CSV table of C-alpha atoms and ligand atoms in Angstrom, one decimal:
chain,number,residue,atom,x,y,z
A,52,UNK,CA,-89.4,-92.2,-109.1
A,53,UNK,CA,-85.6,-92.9,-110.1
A,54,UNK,CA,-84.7,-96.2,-111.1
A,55,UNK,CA,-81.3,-97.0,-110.8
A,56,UNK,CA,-79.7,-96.8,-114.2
A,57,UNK,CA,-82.9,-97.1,-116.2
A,58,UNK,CA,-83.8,-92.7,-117.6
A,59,UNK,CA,-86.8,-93.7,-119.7
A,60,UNK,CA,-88.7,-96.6,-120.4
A,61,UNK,CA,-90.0,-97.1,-124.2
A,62,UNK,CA,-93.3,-98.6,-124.2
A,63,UNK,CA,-94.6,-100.1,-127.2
A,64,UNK,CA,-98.4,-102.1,-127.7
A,65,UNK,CA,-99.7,-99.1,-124.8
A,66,UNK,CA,-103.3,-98.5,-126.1
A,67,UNK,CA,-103.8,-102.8,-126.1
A,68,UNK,CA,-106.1,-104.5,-123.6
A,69,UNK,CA,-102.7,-105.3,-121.8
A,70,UNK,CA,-100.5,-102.5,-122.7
A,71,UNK,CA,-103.1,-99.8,-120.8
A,72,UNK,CA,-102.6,-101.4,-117.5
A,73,UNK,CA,-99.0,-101.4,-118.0
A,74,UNK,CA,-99.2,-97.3,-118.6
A,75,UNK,CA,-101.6,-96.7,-115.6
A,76,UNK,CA,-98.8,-98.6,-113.4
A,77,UNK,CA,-95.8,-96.7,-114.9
A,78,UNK,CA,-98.0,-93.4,-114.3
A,79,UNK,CA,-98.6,-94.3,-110.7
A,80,UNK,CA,-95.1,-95.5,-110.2
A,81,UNK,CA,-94.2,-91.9,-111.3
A,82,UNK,CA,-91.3,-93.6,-113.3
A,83,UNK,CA,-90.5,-91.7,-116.8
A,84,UNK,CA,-91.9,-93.5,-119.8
A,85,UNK,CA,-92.5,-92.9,-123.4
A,86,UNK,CA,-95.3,-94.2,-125.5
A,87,UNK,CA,-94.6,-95.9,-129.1
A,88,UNK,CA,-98.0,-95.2,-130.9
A,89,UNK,CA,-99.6,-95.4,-134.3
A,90,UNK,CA,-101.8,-92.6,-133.8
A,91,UNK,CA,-101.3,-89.5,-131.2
A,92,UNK,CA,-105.1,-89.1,-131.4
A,93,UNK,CA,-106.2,-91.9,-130.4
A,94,UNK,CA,-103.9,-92.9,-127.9
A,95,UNK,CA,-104.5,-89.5,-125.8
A,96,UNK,CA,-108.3,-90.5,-126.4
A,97,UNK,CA,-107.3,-93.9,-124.7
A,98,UNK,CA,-104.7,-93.2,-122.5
A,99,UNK,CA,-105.8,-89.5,-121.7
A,100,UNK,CA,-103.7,-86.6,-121.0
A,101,UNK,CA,-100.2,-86.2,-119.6
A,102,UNK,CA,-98.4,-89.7,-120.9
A,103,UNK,CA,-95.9,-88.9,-123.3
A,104,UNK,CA,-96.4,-90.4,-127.0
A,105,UNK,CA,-94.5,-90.2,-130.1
A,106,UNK,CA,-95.6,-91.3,-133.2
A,107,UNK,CA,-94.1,-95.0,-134.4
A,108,UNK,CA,-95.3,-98.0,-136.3
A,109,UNK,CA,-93.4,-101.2,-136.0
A,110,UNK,CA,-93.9,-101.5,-139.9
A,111,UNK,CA,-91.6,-99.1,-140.3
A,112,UNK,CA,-88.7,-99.6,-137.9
A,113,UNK,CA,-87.1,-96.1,-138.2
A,114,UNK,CA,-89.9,-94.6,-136.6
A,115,UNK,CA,-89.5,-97.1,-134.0
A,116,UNK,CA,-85.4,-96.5,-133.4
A,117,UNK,CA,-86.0,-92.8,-133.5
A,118,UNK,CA,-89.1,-92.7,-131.3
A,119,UNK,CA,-86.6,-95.0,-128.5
A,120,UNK,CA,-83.7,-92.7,-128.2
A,121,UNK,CA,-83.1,-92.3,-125.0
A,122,UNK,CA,-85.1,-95.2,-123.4
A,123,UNK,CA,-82.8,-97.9,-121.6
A,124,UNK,CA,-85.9,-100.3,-121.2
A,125,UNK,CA,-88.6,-101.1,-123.9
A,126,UNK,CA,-91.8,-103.1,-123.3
A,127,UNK,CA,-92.8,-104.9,-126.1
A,128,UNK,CA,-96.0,-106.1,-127.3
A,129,UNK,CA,-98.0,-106.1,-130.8
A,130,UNK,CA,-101.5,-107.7,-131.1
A,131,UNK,CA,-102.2,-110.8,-133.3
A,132,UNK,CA,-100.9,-110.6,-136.7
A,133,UNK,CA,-99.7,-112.8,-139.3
A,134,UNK,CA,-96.7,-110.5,-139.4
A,135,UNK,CA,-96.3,-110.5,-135.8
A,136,UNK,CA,-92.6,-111.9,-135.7
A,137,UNK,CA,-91.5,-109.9,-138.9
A,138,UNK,CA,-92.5,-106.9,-136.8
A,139,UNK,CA,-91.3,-107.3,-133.5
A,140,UNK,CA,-87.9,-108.8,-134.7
A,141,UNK,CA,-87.6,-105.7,-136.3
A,142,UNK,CA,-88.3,-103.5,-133.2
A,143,UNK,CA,-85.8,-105.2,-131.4
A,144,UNK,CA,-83.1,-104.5,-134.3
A,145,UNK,CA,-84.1,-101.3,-134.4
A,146,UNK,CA,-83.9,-100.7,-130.3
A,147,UNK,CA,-80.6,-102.1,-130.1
A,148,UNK,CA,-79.5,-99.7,-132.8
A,149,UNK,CA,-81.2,-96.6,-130.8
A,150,UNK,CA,-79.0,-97.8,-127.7
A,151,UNK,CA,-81.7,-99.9,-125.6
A,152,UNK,CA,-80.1,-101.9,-123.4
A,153,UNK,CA,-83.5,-104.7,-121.8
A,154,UNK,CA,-86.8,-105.9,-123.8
A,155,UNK,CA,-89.4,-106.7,-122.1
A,156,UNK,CA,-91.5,-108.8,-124.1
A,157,UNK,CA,-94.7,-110.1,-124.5
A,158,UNK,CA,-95.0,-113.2,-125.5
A,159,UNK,CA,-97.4,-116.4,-125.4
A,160,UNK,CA,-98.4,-118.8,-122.9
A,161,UNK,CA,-96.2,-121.7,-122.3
A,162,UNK,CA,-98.1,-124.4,-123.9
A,163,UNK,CA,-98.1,-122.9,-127.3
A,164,UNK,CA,-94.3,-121.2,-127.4
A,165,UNK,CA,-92.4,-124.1,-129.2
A,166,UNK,CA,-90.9,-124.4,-131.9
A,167,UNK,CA,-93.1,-127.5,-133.4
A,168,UNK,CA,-96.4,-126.2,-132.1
A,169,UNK,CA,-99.8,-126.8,-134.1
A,170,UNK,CA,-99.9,-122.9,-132.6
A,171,UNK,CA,-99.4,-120.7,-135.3
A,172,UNK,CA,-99.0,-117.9,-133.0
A,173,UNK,CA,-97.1,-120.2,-130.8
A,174,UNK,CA,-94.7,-120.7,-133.6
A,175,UNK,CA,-94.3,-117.0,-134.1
A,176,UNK,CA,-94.0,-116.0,-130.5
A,177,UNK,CA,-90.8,-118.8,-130.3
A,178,UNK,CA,-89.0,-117.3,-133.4
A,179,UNK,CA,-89.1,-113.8,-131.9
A,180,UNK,CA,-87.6,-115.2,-128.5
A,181,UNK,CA,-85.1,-116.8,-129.9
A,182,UNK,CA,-84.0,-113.5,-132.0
A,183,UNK,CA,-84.3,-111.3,-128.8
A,184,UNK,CA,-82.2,-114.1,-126.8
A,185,UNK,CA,-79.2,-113.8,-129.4
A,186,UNK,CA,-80.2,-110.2,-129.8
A,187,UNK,CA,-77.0,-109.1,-127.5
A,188,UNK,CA,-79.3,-107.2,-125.5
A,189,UNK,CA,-80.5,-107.8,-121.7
A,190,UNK,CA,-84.2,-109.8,-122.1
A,191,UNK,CA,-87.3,-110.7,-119.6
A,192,UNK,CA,-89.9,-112.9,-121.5
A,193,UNK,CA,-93.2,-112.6,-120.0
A,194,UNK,CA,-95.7,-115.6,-121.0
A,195,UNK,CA,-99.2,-115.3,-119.9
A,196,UNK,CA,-101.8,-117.8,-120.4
A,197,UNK,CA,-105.6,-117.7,-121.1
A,198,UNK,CA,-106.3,-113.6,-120.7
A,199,UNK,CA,-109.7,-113.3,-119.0
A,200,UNK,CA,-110.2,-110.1,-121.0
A,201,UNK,CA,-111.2,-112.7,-124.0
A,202,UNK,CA,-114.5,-113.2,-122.2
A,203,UNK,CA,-115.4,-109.5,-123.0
A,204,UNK,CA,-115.5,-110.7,-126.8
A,205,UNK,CA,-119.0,-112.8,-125.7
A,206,UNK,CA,-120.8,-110.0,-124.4
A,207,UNK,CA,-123.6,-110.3,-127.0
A,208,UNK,CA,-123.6,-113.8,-126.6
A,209,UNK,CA,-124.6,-113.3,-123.0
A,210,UNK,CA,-126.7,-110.6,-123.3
A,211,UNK,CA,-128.6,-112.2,-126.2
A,212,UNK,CA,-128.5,-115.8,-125.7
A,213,UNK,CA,-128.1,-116.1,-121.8
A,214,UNK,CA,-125.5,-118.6,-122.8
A,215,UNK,CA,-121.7,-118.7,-122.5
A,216,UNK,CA,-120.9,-121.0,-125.4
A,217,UNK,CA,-117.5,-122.8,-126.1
A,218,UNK,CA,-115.9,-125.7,-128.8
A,219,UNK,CA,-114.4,-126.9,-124.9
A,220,UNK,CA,-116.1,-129.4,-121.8
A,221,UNK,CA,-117.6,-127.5,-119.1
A,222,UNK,CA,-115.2,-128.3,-117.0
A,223,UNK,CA,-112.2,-128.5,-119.0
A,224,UNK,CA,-109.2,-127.1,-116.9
A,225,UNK,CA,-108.0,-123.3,-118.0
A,226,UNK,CA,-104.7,-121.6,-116.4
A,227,UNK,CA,-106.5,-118.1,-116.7
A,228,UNK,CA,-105.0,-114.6,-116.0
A,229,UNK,CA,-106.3,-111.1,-115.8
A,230,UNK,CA,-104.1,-108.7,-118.3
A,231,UNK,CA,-104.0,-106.3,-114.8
A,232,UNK,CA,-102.6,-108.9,-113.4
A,233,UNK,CA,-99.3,-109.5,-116.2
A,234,UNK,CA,-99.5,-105.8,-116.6
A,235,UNK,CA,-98.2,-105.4,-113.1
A,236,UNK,CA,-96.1,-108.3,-113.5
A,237,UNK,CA,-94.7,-106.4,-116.5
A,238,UNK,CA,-94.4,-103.2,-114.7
A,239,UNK,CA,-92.8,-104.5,-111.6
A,240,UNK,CA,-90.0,-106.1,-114.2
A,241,UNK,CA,-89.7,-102.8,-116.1
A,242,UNK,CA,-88.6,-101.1,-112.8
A,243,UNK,CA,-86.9,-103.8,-110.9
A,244,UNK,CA,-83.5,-105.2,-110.9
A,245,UNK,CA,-82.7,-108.3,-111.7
A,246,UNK,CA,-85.3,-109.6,-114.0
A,247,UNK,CA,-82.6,-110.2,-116.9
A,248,UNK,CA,-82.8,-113.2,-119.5
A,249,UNK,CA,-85.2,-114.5,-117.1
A,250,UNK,CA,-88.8,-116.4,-119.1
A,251,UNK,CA,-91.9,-116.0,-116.6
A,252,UNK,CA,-94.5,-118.3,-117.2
A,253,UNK,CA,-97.9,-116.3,-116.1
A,254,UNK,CA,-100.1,-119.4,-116.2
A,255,UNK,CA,-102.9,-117.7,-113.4
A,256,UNK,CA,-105.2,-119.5,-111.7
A,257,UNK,CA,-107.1,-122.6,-112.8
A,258,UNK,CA,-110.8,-122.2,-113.8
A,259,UNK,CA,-113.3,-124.0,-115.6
A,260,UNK,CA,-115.5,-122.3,-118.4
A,261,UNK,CA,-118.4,-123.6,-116.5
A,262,UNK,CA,-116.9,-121.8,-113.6
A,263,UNK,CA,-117.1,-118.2,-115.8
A,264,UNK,CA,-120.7,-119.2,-116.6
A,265,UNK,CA,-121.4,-119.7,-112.8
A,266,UNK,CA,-119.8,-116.4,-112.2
A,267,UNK,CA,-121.7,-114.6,-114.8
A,268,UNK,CA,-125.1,-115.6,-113.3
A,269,UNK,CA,-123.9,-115.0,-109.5
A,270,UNK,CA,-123.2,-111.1,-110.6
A,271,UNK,CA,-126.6,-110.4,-112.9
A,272,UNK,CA,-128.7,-113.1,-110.6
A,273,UNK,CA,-129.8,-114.5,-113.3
A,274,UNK,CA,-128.8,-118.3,-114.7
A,275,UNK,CA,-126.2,-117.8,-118.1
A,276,UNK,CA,-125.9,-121.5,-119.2
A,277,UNK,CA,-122.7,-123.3,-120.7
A,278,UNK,CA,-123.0,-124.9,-123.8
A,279,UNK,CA,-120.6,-126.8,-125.5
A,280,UNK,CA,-120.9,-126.5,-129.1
A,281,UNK,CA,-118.9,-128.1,-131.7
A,282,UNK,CA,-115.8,-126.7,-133.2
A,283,UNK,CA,-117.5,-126.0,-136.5
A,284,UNK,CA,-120.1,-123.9,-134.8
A,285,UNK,CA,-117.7,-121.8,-133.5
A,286,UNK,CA,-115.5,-121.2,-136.8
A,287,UNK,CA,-119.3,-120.9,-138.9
A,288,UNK,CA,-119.8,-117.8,-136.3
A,289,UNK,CA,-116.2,-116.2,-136.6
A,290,UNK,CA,-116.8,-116.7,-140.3
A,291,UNK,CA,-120.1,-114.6,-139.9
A,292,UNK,CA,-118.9,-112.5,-138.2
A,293,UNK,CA,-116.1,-111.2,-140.5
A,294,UNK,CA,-113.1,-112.8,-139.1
A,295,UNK,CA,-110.4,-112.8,-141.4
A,296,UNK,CA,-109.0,-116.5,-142.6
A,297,UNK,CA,-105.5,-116.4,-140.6
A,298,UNK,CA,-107.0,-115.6,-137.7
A,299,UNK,CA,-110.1,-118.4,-137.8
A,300,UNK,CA,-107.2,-120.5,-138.0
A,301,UNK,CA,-105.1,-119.5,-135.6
A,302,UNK,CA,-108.2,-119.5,-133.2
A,303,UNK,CA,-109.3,-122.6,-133.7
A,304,UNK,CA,-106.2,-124.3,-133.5
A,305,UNK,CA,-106.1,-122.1,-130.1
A,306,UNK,CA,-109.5,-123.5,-128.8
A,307,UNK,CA,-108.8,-127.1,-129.7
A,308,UNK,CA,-105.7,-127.2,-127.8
A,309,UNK,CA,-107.9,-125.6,-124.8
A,310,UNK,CA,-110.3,-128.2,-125.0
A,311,UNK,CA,-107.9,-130.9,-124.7
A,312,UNK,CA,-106.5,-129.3,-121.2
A,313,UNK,CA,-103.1,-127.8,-122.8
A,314,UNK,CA,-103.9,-124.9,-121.2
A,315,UNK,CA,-104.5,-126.1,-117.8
A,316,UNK,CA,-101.3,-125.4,-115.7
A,317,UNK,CA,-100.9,-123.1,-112.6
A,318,UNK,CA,-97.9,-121.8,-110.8
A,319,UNK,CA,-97.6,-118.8,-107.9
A,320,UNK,CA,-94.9,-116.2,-110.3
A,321,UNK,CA,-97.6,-113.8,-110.1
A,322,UNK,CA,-97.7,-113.2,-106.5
A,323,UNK,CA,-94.2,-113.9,-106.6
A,324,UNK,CA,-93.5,-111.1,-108.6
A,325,UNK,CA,-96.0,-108.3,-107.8
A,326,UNK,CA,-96.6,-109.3,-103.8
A,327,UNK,CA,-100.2,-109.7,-104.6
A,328,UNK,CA,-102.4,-112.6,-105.6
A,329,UNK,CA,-104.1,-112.9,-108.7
A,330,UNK,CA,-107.2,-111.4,-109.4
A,331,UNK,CA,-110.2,-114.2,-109.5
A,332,UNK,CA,-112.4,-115.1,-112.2
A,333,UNK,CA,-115.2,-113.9,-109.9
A,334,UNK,CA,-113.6,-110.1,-109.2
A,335,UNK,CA,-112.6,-110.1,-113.3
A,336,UNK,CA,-116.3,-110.8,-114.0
A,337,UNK,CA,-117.5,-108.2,-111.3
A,338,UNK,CA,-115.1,-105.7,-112.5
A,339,UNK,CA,-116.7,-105.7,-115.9
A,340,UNK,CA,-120.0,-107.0,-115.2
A,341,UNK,CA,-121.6,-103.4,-117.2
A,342,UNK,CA,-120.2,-105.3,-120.5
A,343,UNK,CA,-122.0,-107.9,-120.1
A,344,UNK,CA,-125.8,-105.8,-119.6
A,345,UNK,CA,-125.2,-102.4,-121.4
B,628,NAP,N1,-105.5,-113.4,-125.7
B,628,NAP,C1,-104.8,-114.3,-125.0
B,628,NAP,O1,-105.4,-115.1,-124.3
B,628,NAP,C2,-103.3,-114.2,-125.0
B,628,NAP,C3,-102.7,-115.1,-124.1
B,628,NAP,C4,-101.2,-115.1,-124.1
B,628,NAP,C5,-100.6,-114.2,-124.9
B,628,NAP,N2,-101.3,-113.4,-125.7
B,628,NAP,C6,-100.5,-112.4,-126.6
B,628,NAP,O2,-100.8,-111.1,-126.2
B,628,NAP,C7,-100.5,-110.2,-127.3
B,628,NAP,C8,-101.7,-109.3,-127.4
B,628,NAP,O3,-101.9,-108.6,-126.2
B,628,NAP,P1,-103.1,-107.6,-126.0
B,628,NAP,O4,-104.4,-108.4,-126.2
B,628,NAP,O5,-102.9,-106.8,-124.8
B,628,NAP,O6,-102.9,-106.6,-127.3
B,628,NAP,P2,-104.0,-105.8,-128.1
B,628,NAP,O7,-105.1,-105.4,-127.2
B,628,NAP,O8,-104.3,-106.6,-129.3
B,628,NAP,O9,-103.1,-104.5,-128.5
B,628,NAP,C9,-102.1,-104.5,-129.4
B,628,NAP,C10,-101.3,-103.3,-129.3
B,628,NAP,O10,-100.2,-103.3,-130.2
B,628,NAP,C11,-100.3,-102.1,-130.9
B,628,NAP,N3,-99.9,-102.3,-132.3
B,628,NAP,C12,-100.4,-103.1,-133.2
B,628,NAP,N4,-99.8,-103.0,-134.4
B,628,NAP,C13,-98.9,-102.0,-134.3
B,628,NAP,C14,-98.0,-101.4,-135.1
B,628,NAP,N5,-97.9,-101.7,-136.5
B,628,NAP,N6,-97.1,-100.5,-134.7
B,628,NAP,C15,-97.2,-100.1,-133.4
B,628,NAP,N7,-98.0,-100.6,-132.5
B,628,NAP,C16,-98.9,-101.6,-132.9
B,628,NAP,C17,-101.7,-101.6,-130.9
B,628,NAP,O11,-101.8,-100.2,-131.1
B,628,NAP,P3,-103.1,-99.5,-131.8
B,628,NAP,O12,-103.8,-98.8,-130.6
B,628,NAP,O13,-102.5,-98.5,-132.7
B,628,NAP,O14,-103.9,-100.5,-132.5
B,628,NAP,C18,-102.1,-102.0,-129.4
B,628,NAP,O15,-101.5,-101.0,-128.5
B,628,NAP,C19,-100.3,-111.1,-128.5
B,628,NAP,O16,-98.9,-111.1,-128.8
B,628,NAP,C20,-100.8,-112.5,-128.0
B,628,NAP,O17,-100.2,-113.5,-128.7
B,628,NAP,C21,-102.6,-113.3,-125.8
């Protein structure tokens, strides 16, 4: 497929939870697209055959203005990092100066994206949107909320403990979004018109953690319980389990703020945007119901 005035679309963050989604629509869209990546290997291990790569590491932004020559659009995502903002500010300098003309851009969910957020990540995801705004170059900011896809990360819990368990009330109020779901979101931007310097909140649909729980034990018939457990719990476990300072903090901060309801909005952008509804806690859980009994 042609899009009008768009040759190539640069896609950088395309071996991420998200970012694999947004190459499997590109691929089906049959629209040309190039892949940014940090390792040819393992990106044709992850994204298989037949997607075109070029080696680039947003640490060192030459690599990232050479690998873009020639793409009009670039999607832009990197995974959390205390140098998150140094990074992508300095993929978007370096786009501009390969000739990129839109950024698509990943960014965070609405609640946390201010400037004077207790969100670390929040606070990072702001500073980079207010560079790409002034950037000169044509923008869509894409912010989702609560990705699903974190779920996967308590597989063992499940498996081990028959327990979902959370720093948050059972029935605490959670905007929550599949990453297929902003992937196509990001894909229908990437070849649509008129998606420029436009912000799209991606709050989902409202859930409860309870509600994944419930979920959980519908699909292995068999009851997974919710816990609450105190914030300290949690931060003792990501402590065991290796977790490095920055991000303890950054996801504790994260699960306080979720506990106190800050992440409970809802709007419709994603059926706006795509034509189809969301995808519901219960097909996300069925989808991937192997993680949780492998
Ligand atoms: N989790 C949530 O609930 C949530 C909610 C809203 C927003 N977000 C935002 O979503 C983003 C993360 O999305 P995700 O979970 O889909 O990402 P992810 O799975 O963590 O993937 C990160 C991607 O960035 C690439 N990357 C990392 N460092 C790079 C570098 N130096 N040079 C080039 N590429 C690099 C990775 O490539 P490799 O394959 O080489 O590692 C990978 O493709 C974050 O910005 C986060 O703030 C998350």
């Amino acid at each position: 497929m042609r899009i009008k005035g768009v040759n190539m679309i640069g896609v950088i963050g395309g071996t991420g939870t998200t970012g694999q989604y947004v190459v499997r629509l590109l691929r089906e869209k049959g629209v040309k697209f190039r892949c940014l990546v940090r390792s040819l290997a393992e990106a044709t291990k992850t994204l298989g055959d037949g997607v075109e790569l070029v080696e680039a590491d947003v640490d060192t932004p030459v690599s990232i203005q050479a690998g873009l020559v020639g793409c009009d659009k670039l999607f832009l995502l990197t995974g959390h990092s205390p140098v998150m903002p140094d990074q992508q500010i300095r993929a978007i300098e370096a786009a501009k100066r390969a000739g990129v003309s839109h950024v698509v851009k990943l960014s965070g969910g609405d609640a946390i994206v201010q400037e004077d957020t207790l969100s670390a990540v929040g606070r990072d995801h702001y500073e980079i949107e207010k560079t790409l705004k002034s950037s000169g170059l044509g923008w869509t900011i894409l912010r989702p909320g609560f990705f699903m896809q974190n779920f996967l990360q308590m597989a063992s819990m499940v498996k081990e403990q028959e327990a979902v368990m959370m720093p948050a009330p059972a029935d605490v109020q959670v905007g929550m979004i599949d990453a297929r779901d902003t992937a196509a979101v990001a894909a229908a931007v990437l070849t649509g018109q008129g998606h420029e310097n436009k912000i799209y909140s991606l709050s989902g649909t409202v859930y409860t953690p309870n509600q994944f729980a419930a979920a959980l034990s519908k699909e292995l018939d068999q009851k997974i319980s919710f816990i609450q457990i105190p914030l300290e719990s949690a931060i003792n476990g990501m402590q065991e389990g290796g977790m490095p300072d920055w991000l303890i903090s950054q996801q504790s901060t994260l699960m306080s703020m979720l506990a106190e309801g800050a992440f409970s909005a809802s709007n419709t952008n994603i059926e706006k945007l795509t034509g189809s509804p969301p995808r519901s806690l219960g097909r996300f859980v069925s989808d991937h119901i192997s993680v949780f009994t492998a």
